[in-house]
PDB file of C-alpha atoms and ligand atoms in Angstrom:
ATOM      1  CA  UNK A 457      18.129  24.017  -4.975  1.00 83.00           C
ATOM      2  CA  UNK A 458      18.820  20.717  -3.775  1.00 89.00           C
ATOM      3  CA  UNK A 459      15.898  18.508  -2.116  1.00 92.00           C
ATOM      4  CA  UNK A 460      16.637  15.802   0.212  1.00 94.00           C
ATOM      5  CA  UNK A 461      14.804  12.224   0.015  1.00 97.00           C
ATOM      6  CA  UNK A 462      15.249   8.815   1.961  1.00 98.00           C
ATOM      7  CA  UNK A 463      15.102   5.893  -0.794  1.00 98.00           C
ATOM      8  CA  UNK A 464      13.464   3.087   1.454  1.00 98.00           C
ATOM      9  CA  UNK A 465      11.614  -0.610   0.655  1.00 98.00           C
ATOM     10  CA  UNK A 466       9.234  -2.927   2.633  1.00 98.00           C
ATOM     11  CA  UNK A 467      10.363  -6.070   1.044  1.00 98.00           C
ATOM     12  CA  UNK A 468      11.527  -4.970  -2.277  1.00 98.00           C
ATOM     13  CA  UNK A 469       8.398  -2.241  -2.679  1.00 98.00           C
ATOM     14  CA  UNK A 470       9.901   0.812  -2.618  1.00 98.00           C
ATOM     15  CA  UNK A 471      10.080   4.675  -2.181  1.00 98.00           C
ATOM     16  CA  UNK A 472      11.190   8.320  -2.325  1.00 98.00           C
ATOM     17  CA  UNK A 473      10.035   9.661   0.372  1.00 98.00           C
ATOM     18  CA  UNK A 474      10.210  13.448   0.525  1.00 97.00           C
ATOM     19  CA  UNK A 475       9.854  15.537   3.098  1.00 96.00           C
ATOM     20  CA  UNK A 476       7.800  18.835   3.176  1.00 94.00           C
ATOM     21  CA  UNK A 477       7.530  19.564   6.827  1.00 94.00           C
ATOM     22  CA  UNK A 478       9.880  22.258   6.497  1.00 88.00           C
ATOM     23  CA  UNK A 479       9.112  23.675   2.856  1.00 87.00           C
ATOM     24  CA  UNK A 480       6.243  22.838   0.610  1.00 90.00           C
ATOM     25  CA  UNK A 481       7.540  21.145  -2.916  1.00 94.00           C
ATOM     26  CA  UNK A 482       5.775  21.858  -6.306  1.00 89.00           C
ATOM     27  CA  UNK A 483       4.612  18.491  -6.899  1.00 93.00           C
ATOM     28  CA  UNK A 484       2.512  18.342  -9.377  1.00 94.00           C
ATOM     29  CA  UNK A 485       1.427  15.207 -11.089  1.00 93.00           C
ATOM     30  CA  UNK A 486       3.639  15.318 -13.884  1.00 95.00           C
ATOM     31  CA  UNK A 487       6.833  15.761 -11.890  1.00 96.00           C
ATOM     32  CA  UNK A 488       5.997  13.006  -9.562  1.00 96.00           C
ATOM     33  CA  UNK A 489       5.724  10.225 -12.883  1.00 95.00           C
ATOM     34  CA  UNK A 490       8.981  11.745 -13.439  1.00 96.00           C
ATOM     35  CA  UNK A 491      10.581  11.542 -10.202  1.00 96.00           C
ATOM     36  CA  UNK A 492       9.716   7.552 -10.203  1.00 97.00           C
ATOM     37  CA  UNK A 493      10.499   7.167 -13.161  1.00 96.00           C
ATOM     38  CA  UNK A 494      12.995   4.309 -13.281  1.00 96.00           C
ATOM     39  CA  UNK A 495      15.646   5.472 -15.679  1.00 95.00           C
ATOM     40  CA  UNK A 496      15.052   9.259 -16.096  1.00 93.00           C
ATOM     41  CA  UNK A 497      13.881   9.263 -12.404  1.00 95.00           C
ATOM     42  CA  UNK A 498      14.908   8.098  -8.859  1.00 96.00           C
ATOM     43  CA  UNK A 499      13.001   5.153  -9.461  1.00 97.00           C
ATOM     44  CA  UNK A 500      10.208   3.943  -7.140  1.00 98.00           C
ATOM     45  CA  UNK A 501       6.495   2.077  -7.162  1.00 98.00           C
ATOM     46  CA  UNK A 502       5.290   4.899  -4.888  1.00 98.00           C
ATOM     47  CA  UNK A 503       6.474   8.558  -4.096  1.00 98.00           C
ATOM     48  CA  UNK A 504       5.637   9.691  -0.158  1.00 98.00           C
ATOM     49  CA  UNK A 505       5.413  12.828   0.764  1.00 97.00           C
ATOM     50  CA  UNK A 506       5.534  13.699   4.365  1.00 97.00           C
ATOM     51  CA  UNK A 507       3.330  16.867   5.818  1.00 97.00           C
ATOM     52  CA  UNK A 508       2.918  18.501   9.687  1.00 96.00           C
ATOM     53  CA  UNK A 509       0.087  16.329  10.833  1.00 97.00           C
ATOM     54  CA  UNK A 510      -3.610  18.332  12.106  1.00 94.00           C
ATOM     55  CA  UNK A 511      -4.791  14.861  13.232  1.00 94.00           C
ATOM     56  CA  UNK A 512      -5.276  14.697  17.008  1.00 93.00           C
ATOM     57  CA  UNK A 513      -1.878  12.546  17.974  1.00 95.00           C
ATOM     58  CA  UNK A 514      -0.386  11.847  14.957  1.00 98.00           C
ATOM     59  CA  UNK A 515       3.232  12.815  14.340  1.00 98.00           C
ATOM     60  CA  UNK A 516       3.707  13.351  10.469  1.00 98.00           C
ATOM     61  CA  UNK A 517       0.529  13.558   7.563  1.00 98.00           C
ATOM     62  CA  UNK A 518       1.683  10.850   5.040  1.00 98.00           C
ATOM     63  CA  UNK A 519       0.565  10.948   1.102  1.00 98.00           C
ATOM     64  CA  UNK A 520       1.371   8.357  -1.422  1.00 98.00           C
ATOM     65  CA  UNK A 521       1.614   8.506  -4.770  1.00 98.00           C
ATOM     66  CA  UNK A 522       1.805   5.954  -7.422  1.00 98.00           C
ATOM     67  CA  UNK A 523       4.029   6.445 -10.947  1.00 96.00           C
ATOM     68  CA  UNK A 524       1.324   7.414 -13.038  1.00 94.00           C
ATOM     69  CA  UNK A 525       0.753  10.417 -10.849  1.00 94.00           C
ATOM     70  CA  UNK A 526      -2.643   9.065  -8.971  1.00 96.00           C
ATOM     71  CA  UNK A 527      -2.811   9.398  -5.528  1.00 97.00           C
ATOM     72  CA  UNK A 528      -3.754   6.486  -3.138  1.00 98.00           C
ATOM     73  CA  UNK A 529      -5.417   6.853   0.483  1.00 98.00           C
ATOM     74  CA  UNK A 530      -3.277   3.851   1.799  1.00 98.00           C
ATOM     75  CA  UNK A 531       0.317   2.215   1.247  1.00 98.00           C
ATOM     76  CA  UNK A 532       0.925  -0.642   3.941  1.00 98.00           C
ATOM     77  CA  UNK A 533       4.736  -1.170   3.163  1.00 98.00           C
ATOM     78  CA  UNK A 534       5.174   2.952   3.073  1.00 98.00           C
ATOM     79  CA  UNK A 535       3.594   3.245   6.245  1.00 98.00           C
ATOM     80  CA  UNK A 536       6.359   0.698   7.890  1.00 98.00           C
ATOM     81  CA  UNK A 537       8.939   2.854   6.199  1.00 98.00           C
ATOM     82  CA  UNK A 538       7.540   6.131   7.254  1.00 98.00           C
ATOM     83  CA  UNK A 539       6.816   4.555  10.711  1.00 98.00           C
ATOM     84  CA  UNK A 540      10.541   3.318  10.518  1.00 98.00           C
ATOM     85  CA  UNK A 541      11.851   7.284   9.506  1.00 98.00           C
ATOM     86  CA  UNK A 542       9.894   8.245  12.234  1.00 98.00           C
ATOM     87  CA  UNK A 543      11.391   6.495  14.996  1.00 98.00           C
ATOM     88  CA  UNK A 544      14.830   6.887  13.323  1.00 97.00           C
ATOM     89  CA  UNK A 545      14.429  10.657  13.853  1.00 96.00           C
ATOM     90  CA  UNK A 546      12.798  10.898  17.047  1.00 97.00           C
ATOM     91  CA  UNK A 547      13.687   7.357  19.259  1.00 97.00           C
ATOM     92  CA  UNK A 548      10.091   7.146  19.499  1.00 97.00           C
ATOM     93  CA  UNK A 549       9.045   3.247  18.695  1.00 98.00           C
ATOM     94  CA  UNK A 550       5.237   4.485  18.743  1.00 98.00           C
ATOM     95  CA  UNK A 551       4.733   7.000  15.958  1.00 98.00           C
ATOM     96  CA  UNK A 552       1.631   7.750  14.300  1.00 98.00           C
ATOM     97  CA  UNK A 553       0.781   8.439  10.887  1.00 98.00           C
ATOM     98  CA  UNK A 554      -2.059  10.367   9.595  1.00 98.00           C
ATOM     99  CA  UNK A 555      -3.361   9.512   6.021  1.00 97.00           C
ATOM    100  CA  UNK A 556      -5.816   9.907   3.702  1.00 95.00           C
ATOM    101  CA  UNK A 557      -7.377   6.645   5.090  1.00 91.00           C
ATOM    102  CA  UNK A 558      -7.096   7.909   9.134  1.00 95.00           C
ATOM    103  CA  UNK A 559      -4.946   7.573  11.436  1.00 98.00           C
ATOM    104  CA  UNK A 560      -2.922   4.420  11.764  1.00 98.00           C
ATOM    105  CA  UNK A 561      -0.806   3.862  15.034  1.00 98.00           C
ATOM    106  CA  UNK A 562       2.609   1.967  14.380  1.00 98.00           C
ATOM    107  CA  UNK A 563       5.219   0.572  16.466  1.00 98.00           C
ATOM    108  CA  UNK A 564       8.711  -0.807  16.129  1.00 98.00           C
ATOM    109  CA  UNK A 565       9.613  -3.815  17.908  1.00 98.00           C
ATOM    110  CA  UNK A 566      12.956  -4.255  19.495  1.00 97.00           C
ATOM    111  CA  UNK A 567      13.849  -6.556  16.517  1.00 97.00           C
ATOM    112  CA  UNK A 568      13.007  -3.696  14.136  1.00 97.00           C
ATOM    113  CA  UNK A 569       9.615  -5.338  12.603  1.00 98.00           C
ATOM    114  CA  UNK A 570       7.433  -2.555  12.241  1.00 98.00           C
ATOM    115  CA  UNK A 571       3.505  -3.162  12.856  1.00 98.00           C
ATOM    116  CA  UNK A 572       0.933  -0.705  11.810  1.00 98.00           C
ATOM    117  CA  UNK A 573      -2.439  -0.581  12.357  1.00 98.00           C
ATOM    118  CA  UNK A 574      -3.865   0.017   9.225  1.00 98.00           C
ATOM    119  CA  UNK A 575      -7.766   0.721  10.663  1.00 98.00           C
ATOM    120  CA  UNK A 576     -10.734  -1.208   9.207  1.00 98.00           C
ATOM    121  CA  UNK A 577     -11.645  -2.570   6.268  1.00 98.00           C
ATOM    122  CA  UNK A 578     -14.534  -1.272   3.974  1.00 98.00           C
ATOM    123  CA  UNK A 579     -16.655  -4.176   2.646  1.00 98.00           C
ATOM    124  CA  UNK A 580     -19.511  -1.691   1.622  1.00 98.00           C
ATOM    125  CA  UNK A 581     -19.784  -1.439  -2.240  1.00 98.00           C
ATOM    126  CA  UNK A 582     -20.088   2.030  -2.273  1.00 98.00           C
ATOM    127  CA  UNK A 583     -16.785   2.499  -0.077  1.00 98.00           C
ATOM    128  CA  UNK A 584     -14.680   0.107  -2.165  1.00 98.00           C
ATOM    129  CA  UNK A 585     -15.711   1.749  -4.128  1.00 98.00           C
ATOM    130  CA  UNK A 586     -17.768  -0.543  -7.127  1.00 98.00           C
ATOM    131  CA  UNK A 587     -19.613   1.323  -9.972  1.00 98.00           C
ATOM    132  CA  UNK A 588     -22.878  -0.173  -8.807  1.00 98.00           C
ATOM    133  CA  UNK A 589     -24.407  -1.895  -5.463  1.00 98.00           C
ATOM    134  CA  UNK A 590     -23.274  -5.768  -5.756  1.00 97.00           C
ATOM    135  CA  UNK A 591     -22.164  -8.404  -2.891  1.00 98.00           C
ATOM    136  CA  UNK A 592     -18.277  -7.593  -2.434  1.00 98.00           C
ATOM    137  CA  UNK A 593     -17.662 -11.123  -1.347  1.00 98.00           C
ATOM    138  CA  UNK A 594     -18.677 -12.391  -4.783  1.00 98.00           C
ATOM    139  CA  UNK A 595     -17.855 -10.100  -7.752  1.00 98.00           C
ATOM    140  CA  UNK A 596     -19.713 -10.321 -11.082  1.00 97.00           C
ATOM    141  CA  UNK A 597     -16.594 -10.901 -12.881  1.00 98.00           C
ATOM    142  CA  UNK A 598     -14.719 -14.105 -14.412  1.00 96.00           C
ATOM    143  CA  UNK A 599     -12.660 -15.510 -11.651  1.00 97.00           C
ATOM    144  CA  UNK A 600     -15.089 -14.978  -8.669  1.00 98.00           C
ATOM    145  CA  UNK A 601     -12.825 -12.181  -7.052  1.00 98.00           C
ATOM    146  CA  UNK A 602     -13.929 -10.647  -3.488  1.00 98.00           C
ATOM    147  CA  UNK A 603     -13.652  -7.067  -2.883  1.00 98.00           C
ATOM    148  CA  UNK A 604     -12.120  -4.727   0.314  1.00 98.00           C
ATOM    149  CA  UNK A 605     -10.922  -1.176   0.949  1.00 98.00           C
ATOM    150  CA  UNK A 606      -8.091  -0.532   2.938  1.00 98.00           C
ATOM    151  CA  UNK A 607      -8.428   3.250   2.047  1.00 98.00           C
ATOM    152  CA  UNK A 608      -7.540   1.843  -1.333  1.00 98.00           C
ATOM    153  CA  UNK A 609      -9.881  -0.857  -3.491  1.00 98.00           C
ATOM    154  CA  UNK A 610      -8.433  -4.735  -3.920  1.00 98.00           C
ATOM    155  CA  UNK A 611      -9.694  -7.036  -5.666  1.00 98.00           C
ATOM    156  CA  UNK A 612      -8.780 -10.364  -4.427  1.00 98.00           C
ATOM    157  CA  UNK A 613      -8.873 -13.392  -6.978  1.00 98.00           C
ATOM    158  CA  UNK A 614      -8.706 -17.003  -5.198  1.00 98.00           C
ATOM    159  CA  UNK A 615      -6.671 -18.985  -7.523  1.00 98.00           C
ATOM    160  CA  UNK A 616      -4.541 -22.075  -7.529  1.00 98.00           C
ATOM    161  CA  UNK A 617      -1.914 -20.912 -10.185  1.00 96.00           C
ATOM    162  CA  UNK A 618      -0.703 -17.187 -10.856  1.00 96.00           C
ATOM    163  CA  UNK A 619      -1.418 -17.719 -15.084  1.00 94.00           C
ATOM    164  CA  UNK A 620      -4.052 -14.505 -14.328  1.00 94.00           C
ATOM    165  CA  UNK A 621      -1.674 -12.285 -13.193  1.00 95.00           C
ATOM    166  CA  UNK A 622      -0.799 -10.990 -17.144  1.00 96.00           C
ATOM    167  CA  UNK A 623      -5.099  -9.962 -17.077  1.00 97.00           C
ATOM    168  CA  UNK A 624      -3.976  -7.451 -14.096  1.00 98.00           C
ATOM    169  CA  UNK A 625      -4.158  -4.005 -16.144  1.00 98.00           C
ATOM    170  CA  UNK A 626      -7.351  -4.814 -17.812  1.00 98.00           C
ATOM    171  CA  UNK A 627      -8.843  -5.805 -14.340  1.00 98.00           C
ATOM    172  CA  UNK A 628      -7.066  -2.373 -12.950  1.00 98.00           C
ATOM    173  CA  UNK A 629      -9.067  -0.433 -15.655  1.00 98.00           C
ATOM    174  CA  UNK A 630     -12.470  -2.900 -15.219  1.00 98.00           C
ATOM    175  CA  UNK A 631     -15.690  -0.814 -15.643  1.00 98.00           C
ATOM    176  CA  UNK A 632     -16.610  -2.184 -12.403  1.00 98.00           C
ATOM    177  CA  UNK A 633     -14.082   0.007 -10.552  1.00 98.00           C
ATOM    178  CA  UNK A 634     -14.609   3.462 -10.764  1.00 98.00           C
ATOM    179  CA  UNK A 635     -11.444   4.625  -9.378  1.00 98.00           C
ATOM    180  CA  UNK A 636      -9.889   1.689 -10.737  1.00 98.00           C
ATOM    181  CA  UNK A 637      -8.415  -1.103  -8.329  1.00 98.00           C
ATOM    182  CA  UNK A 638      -5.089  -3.193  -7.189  1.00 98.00           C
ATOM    183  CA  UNK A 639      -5.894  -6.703  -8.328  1.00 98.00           C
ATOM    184  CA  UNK A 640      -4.703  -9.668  -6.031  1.00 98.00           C
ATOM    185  CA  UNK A 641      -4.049 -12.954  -6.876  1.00 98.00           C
ATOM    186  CA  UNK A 642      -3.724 -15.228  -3.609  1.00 98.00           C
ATOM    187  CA  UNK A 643      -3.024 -18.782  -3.209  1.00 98.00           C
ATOM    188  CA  UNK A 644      -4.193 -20.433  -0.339  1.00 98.00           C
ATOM    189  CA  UNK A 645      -1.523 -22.670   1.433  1.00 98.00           C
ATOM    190  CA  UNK A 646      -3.185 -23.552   4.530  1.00 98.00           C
ATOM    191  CA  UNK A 647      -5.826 -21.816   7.052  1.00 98.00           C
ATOM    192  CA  UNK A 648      -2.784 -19.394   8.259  1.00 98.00           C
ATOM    193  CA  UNK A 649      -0.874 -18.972   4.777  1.00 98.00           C
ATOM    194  CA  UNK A 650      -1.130 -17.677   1.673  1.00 98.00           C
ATOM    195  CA  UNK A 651       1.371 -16.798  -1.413  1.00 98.00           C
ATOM    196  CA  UNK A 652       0.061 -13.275  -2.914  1.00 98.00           C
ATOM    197  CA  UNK A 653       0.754 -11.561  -5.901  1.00 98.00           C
ATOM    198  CA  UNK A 654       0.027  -8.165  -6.694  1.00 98.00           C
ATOM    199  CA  UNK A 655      -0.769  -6.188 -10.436  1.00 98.00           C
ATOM    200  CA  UNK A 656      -0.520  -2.759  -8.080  1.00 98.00           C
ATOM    201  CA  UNK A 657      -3.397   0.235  -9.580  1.00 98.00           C
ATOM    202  CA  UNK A 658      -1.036   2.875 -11.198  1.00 97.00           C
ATOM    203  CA  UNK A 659       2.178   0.472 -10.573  1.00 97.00           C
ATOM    204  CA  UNK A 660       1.913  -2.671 -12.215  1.00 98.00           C
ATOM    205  CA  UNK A 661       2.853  -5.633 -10.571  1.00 98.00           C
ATOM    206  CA  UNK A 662       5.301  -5.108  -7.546  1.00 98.00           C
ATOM    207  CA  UNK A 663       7.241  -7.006  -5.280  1.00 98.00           C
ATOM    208  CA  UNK A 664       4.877  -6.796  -2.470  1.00 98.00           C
ATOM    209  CA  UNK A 665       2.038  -4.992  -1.761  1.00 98.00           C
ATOM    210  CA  UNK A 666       0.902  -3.644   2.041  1.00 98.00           C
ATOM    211  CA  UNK A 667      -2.955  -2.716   2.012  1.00 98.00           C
ATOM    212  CA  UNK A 668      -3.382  -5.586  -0.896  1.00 98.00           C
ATOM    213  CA  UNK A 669      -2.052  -8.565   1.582  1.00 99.00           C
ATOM    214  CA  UNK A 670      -4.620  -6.904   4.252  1.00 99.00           C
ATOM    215  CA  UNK A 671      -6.930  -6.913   1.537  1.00 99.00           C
ATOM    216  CA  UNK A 672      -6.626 -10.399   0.722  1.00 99.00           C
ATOM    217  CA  UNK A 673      -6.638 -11.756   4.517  1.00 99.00           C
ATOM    218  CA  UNK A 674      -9.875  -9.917   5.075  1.00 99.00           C
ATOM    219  CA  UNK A 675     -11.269 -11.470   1.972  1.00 98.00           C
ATOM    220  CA  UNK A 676     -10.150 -14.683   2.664  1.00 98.00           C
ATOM    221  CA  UNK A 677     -11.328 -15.342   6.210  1.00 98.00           C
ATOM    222  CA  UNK A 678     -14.824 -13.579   5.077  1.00 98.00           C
ATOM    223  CA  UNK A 679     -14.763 -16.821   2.798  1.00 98.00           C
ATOM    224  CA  UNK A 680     -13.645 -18.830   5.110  1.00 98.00           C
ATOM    225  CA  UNK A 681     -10.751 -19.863   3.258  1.00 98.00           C
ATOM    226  CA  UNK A 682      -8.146 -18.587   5.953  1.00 98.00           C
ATOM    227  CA  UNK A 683      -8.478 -17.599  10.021  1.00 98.00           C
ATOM    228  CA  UNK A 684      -8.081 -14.073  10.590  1.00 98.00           C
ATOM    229  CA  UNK A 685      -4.565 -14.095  11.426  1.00 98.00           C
ATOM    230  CA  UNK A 686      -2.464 -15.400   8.591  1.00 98.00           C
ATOM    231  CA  UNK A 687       1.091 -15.109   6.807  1.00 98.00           C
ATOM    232  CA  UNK A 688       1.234 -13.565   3.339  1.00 99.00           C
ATOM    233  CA  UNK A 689       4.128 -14.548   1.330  1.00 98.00           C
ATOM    234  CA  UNK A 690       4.900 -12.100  -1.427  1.00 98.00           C
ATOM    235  CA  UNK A 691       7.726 -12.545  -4.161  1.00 98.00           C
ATOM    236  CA  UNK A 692       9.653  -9.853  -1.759  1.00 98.00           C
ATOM    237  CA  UNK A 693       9.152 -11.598   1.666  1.00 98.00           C
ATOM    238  CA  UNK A 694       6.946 -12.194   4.137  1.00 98.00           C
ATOM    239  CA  UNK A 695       3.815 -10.302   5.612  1.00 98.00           C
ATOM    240  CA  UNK A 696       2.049 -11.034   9.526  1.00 98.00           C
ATOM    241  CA  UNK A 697      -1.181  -9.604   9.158  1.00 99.00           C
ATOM    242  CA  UNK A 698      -4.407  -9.876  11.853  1.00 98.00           C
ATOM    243  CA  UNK A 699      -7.768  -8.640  10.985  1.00 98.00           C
ATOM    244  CA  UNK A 700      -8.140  -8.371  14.749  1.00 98.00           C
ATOM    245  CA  UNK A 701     -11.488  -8.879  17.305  1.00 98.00           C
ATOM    246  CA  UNK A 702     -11.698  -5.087  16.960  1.00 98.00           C
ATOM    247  CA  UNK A 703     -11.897  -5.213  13.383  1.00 98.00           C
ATOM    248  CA  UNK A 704      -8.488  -3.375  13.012  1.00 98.00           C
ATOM    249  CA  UNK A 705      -6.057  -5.210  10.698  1.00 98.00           C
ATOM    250  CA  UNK A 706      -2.565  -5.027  11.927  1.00 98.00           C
ATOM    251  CA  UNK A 707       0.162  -5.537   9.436  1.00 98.00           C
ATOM    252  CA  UNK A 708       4.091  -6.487  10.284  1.00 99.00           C
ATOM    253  CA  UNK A 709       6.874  -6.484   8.420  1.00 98.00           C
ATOM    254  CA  UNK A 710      10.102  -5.515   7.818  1.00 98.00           C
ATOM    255  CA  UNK A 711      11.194  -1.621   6.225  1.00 98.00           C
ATOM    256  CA  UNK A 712      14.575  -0.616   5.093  1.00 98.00           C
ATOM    257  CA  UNK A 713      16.697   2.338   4.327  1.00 98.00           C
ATOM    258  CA  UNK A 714      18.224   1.913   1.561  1.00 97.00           C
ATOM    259  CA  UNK A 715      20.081   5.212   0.895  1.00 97.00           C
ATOM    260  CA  UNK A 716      19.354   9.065   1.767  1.00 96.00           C
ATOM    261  CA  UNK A 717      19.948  12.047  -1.360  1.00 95.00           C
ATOM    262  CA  UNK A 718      19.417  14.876  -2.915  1.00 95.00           C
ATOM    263  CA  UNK A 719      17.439  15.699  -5.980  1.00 94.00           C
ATOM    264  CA  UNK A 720      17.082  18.818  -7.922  1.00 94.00           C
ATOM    265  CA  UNK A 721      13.577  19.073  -8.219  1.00 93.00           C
ATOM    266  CA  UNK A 722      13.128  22.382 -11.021  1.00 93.00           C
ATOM    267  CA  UNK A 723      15.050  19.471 -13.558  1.00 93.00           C
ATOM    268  CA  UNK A 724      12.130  17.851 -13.212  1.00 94.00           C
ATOM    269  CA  UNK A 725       9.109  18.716 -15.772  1.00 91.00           C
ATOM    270  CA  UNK A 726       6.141  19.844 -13.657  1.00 87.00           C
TER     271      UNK A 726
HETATM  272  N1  API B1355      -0.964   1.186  -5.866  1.00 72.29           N
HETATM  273  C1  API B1355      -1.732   1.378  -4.638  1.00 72.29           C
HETATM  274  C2  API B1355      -0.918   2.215  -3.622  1.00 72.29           C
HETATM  275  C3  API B1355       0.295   1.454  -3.105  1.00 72.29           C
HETATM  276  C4  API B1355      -0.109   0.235  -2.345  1.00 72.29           C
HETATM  277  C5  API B1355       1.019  -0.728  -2.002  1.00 72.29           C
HETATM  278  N2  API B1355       2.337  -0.342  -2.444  1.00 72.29           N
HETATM  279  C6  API B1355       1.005  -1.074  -0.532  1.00 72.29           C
HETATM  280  O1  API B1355       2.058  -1.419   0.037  1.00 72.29           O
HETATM  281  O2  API B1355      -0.114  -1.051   0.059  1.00 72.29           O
HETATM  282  C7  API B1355      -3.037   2.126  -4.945  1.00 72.29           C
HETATM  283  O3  API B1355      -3.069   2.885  -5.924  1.00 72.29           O
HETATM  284  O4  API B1355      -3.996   1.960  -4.172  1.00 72.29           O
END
């Protein structure tokens, strides 16, 4: 039986997003890692699934899953792409997506940036979450990092080169993070910029990362390093993002459709 999927990127992350609104899809952990795989597989840093929403307003239930089979509560660049398939369906430039981390409200600008609001940040230990009660703006680890949930844990290092980014798996799998973390590495430019890099939890290091260039804006204005609204440059483009009065951070960016197919899902092991 053939399965379709939409192959989409927000700059140069990308995903197979499948769609079970219509017909659920055995997708077990094992068949995922396959489908993303990037030579026996599609290919992707993240698979999406899309669900009927039971959220109060939202449109579609959104999951994301990484390669290794984990699943994340939040995926800022997915969420522009699902926004993006949303509107693209229905003409509606205000969809809203329900996820594991609530309810984020998106829109599509007539220029086609997408924004979404990906909620509020979580700067409690125990809702990173950390593997014991310490300051999150000051880790006790080499390199000073800060700490944030976006519905996902970051780690953000502050650093003036990107020579760290090779220690990203061993930070992923750090004692200190329970359900391990994505590990940032951000380079401040000026009070409104900063060039981020990304070693992704369960993906490695990707092009660009969503929740993790929220993650790092949050952490750097709690610093005082940056203002609250600031451009992220990743090695796939550019980022807006404003951890706004209401405590919201908004995130815009671009999303694209790369291609739409079909997949035979029973060749896949599951
Ligand atoms: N690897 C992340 C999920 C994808 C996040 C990233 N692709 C984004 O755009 O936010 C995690 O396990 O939390």
């Amino acid at each position: 039986m053939l399965t379709s999927f939409h192959k989409m990127h927000g700059l140069g992350n990308d995903f197979v997003i499948l769609d079970e609104r219509t017909a659920h899809l055995s997708l077990t952990p094992v068949r995922i890692a396959a489908l993303a795989h990037r030579k026996r597989g599609i290919g992707c840093d993240q698979l999406v699934t899309l669900r009927p929403a039971c959220a109060e307003g939202a449109d579609v239930f959104v999951r994301f899953f990484n390669p290794d089979g984990s699943e994340a509560g939040a995926c800022g660049n997915a969420s522009r792409c699902v926004a993006d398939l949303m509107w693209r369906e229905s003409g509606n430039r205000t969809p809203v997506l329900q996820t594991r981390a609530g309810v984020l409200p998106a829109s599509i600008a007539e220029n086609g940036q997408v924004t979404v609001d990906m909620g509020e940040p979580k700067l409690e230990w125990q809702n990173v979450p950390l593997a014991h009660a310490h300051d999150t703006l000051h880790l006790p680890l080499p390199g000073d990092p800060a700490a944030a949930s976006m519905g996902n844990p970051h780690a953000t290092f502050f650093v003036s080169d990107f020579d760290m980014l090779n220690q990203g798996h061993a930070l992923e799998h750090d004692a200190l993070f329970p359900e391990r973390a994505n590990i940032g590495f951000a380079k401040i430019e000026s009070p409104t910029r900063m060039r981020l890099k990304v070693h992704e939890r369960g993906a490695g290091v990707t092009e660009a990362c969503g929740s993790g260039a929220c993650a790092a804006v949050v952490n750097a204005a709690r610093r005082g390093l940056t203002e609250r609204t600031c451009t992220v440059e990743l090695d796939g483009g550019t980022l807006h993002i404003e951890w706004a009065a209401n405590n919201h951070v908004l995130m815009t960016g671009s999303a694209t459709l790369a291609f739409e197919g079909t997949v035979v899902l029973a060749d896949y092991p599951s």
